[in-house]
Amino acid sequence: MKFDIDALGGNLQLEDEGAELRPVFDPRLRYYIVQLWKDGEPAGIHGRHGSFRYPDEPLMAVDTYLAEKGIRALTHEEKAWLYAGLVHAKGGPDWEMLLLAITQDQ
C-alpha cells in the first residue's frame, strides 16, 4: 500500500457514513482517544479515562464502538490510517520512526 505522506496523520473521513474519526493523544494524561464526529458535530468518544495507553489499542475495539453508533466497520486501510493518525497525534520519535518505516517500504 502506498501512502500520501503529506496527508498521512490527519483525520479519517468516512464519506459514505457522513462521519469523521479524529485521533487524539493527551500528553498530560498519556492516553489516546478517537473522537467521532457526524455531520460536522461531535458524536462520541472512543476511549476514556486512560483506557488506551498505546496507539494500537483503540483499533482493537473501534469496530464494536462504531457498530454501537450505527456506523460500518473500518477497512484494513482505514485502520492503518487511523493508527498513523494516533501516532501523529502523539508526535515525537514514534511519528518519525513510523514515517521512516513507511518511506522505506515504498
PDB file of C-alpha atoms in Angstrom:
ATOM      1  CA  MET A   1       0.000   0.000   0.000  1.00  0.00           C
ATOM      2  CA  LYS A   2       1.358   3.406  -0.936  1.00  0.00           C
ATOM      3  CA  PHE A   3       0.572   6.353   1.331  1.00  0.00           C
ATOM      4  CA  ASP A   4       0.479  10.043   0.546  1.00  0.00           C
ATOM      5  CA  ILE A   5       2.970  11.055   3.237  1.00  0.00           C
ATOM      6  CA  ASP A   6       1.815  14.690   3.213  1.00  0.00           C
ATOM      7  CA  ALA A   7      -1.781  13.679   4.022  1.00  0.00           C
ATOM      8  CA  LEU A   8      -0.915  10.897   6.472  1.00  0.00           C
ATOM      9  CA  GLY A   9      -1.664  11.520  10.111  1.00  0.00           C
ATOM     10  CA  GLY A  10      -4.856  13.505   9.717  1.00  0.00           C
ATOM     11  CA  ASN A  11      -8.471  12.796  10.462  1.00  0.00           C
ATOM     12  CA  LEU A  12     -10.166   9.778   8.888  1.00  0.00           C
ATOM     13  CA  GLN A  13     -13.131  10.697   6.705  1.00  0.00           C
ATOM     14  CA  LEU A  14     -15.859   8.076   6.316  1.00  0.00           C
ATOM     15  CA  GLU A  15     -17.613   9.815   3.439  1.00  0.00           C
ATOM     16  CA  ASP A  16     -20.241   7.107   2.957  1.00  0.00           C
ATOM     17  CA  GLU A  17     -21.250   7.449   6.620  1.00  0.00           C
ATOM     18  CA  GLY A  18     -21.065  11.243   6.932  1.00  0.00           C
ATOM     19  CA  ALA A  19     -18.619  10.624   9.756  1.00  0.00           C
ATOM     20  CA  GLU A  20     -15.095  11.573  10.692  1.00  0.00           C
ATOM     21  CA  LEU A  21     -12.727   9.980  13.186  1.00  0.00           C
ATOM     22  CA  ARG A  22     -10.284  12.350  14.859  1.00  0.00           C
ATOM     23  CA  PRO A  23      -7.292  10.732  16.583  1.00  0.00           C
ATOM     24  CA  VAL A  24      -6.170  12.449  19.794  1.00  0.00           C
ATOM     25  CA  PHE A  25      -3.317  11.958  22.259  1.00  0.00           C
ATOM     26  CA  ASP A  26      -3.481  13.633  25.665  1.00  0.00           C
ATOM     27  CA  PRO A  27       0.163  14.370  26.566  1.00  0.00           C
ATOM     28  CA  ARG A  28      -0.632  15.246  30.159  1.00  0.00           C
ATOM     29  CA  LEU A  29      -2.529  12.026  30.914  1.00  0.00           C
ATOM     30  CA  ARG A  30      -0.628   9.988  28.299  1.00  0.00           C
ATOM     31  CA  TYR A  31      -3.512   8.180  26.643  1.00  0.00           C
ATOM     32  CA  TYR A  32      -5.223   8.007  23.251  1.00  0.00           C
ATOM     33  CA  ILE A  33      -8.829   8.582  22.265  1.00  0.00           C
ATOM     34  CA  VAL A  34     -10.707   8.726  18.981  1.00  0.00           C
ATOM     35  CA  GLN A  35     -13.332  11.421  18.620  1.00  0.00           C
ATOM     36  CA  LEU A  36     -16.327  10.615  16.436  1.00  0.00           C
ATOM     37  CA  TRP A  37     -17.868  13.490  14.503  1.00  0.00           C
ATOM     38  CA  LYS A  38     -21.045  13.010  12.498  1.00  0.00           C
ATOM     39  CA  ASP A  39     -22.324  15.619  10.049  1.00  0.00           C
ATOM     40  CA  GLY A  40     -19.882  18.171  11.489  1.00  0.00           C
ATOM     41  CA  GLU A  41     -20.975  17.695  15.111  1.00  0.00           C
ATOM     42  CA  PRO A  42     -19.321  15.796  17.997  1.00  0.00           C
ATOM     43  CA  ALA A  43     -20.973  12.377  18.261  1.00  0.00           C
ATOM     44  CA  GLY A  44     -18.876  10.476  20.801  1.00  0.00           C
ATOM     45  CA  ILE A  45     -15.501   9.467  22.167  1.00  0.00           C
ATOM     46  CA  HIS A  46     -13.901   6.045  21.791  1.00  0.00           C
ATOM     47  CA  GLY A  47     -11.711   5.523  24.853  1.00  0.00           C
ATOM     48  CA  ARG A  48     -11.859   7.378  28.124  1.00  0.00           C
ATOM     49  CA  HIS A  49     -10.038   7.671  31.399  1.00  0.00           C
ATOM     50  CA  GLY A  50      -6.748   6.208  30.238  1.00  0.00           C
ATOM     51  CA  SER A  51      -8.109   3.041  28.714  1.00  0.00           C
ATOM     52  CA  PHE A  52      -5.834   3.292  25.652  1.00  0.00           C
ATOM     53  CA  ARG A  53      -2.162   3.764  26.532  1.00  0.00           C
ATOM     54  CA  TYR A  54      -0.798   2.603  23.142  1.00  0.00           C
ATOM     55  CA  PRO A  55      -1.908   3.639  19.638  1.00  0.00           C
ATOM     56  CA  ASP A  56      -2.880   0.122  18.557  1.00  0.00           C
ATOM     57  CA  GLU A  57      -5.310  -0.383  21.450  1.00  0.00           C
ATOM     58  CA  PRO A  58      -8.163   1.783  20.093  1.00  0.00           C
ATOM     59  CA  LEU A  59      -8.049  -0.204  16.852  1.00  0.00           C
ATOM     60  CA  MET A  60      -8.865  -3.470  18.630  1.00  0.00           C
ATOM     61  CA  ALA A  61     -12.285  -2.203  19.696  1.00  0.00           C
ATOM     62  CA  VAL A  62     -13.105   0.515  17.172  1.00  0.00           C
ATOM     63  CA  ASP A  63     -15.422  -1.640  15.037  1.00  0.00           C
ATOM     64  CA  THR A  64     -17.546  -2.541  18.074  1.00  0.00           C
ATOM     65  CA  TYR A  65     -17.693   1.124  19.073  1.00  0.00           C
ATOM     66  CA  LEU A  66     -18.707   2.184  15.569  1.00  0.00           C
ATOM     67  CA  ALA A  67     -21.379  -0.530  15.385  1.00  0.00           C
ATOM     68  CA  GLU A  68     -22.896   0.859  18.603  1.00  0.00           C
ATOM     69  CA  LYS A  69     -23.105   4.222  16.824  1.00  0.00           C
ATOM     70  CA  GLY A  70     -24.671   2.711  13.686  1.00  0.00           C
ATOM     71  CA  ILE A  71     -21.534   3.089  11.560  1.00  0.00           C
ATOM     72  CA  ARG A  72     -19.892   0.378   9.468  1.00  0.00           C
ATOM     73  CA  ALA A  73     -16.645  -1.348  10.444  1.00  0.00           C
ATOM     74  CA  LEU A  74     -13.372   0.109   9.195  1.00  0.00           C
ATOM     75  CA  THR A  75     -11.442  -1.449   6.349  1.00  0.00           C
ATOM     76  CA  HIS A  76      -7.862  -2.615   6.868  1.00  0.00           C
ATOM     77  CA  GLU A  77      -6.608   0.517   5.089  1.00  0.00           C
ATOM     78  CA  GLU A  78      -8.769   2.792   7.228  1.00  0.00           C
ATOM     79  CA  LYS A  79      -7.435   1.154  10.384  1.00  0.00           C
ATOM     80  CA  ALA A  80      -3.878   1.737   9.137  1.00  0.00           C
ATOM     81  CA  TRP A  81      -4.759   5.404   8.511  1.00  0.00           C
ATOM     82  CA  LEU A  82      -6.298   5.735  11.991  1.00  0.00           C
ATOM     83  CA  TYR A  83      -3.219   4.133  13.562  1.00  0.00           C
ATOM     84  CA  ALA A  84      -0.990   6.628  11.746  1.00  0.00           C
ATOM     85  CA  GLY A  85      -3.231   9.441  12.944  1.00  0.00           C
ATOM     86  CA  LEU A  86      -2.885   8.304  16.549  1.00  0.00           C
ATOM     87  CA  VAL A  87       0.904   8.091  16.272  1.00  0.00           C
ATOM     88  CA  HIS A  88       0.951  11.512  14.605  1.00  0.00           C
ATOM     89  CA  ALA A  89      -1.194  12.949  17.408  1.00  0.00           C
ATOM     90  CA  LYS A  90       1.495  11.941  19.890  1.00  0.00           C
ATOM     91  CA  GLY A  91       4.305  13.077  17.616  1.00  0.00           C
ATOM     92  CA  GLY A  92       7.963  12.892  18.549  1.00  0.00           C
ATOM     93  CA  PRO A  93      10.215   9.916  17.815  1.00  0.00           C
ATOM     94  CA  ASP A  94       7.303   7.483  17.385  1.00  0.00           C
ATOM     95  CA  TRP A  95       5.986   9.539  14.454  1.00  0.00           C
ATOM     96  CA  GLU A  96       9.455   9.867  12.941  1.00  0.00           C
ATOM     97  CA  MET A  97      10.007   6.093  13.167  1.00  0.00           C
ATOM     98  CA  LEU A  98       6.640   5.381  11.531  1.00  0.00           C
ATOM     99  CA  LEU A  99       7.423   7.760   8.668  1.00  0.00           C
ATOM    100  CA  LEU A 100      10.819   6.128   8.229  1.00  0.00           C
ATOM    101  CA  ALA A 101       9.254   2.651   8.123  1.00  0.00           C
ATOM    102  CA  ILE A 102       6.648   3.734   5.566  1.00  0.00           C
ATOM    103  CA  THR A 103       9.093   5.505   3.265  1.00  0.00           C
ATOM    104  CA  GLN A 104      11.473   2.543   3.319  1.00  0.00           C
ATOM    105  CA  ASP A 105       8.631   0.258   2.200  1.00  0.00           C
ATOM    106  CA  GLN A 106       7.782   2.446  -0.817  1.00  0.00           C
TER     107      GLN A 106
END
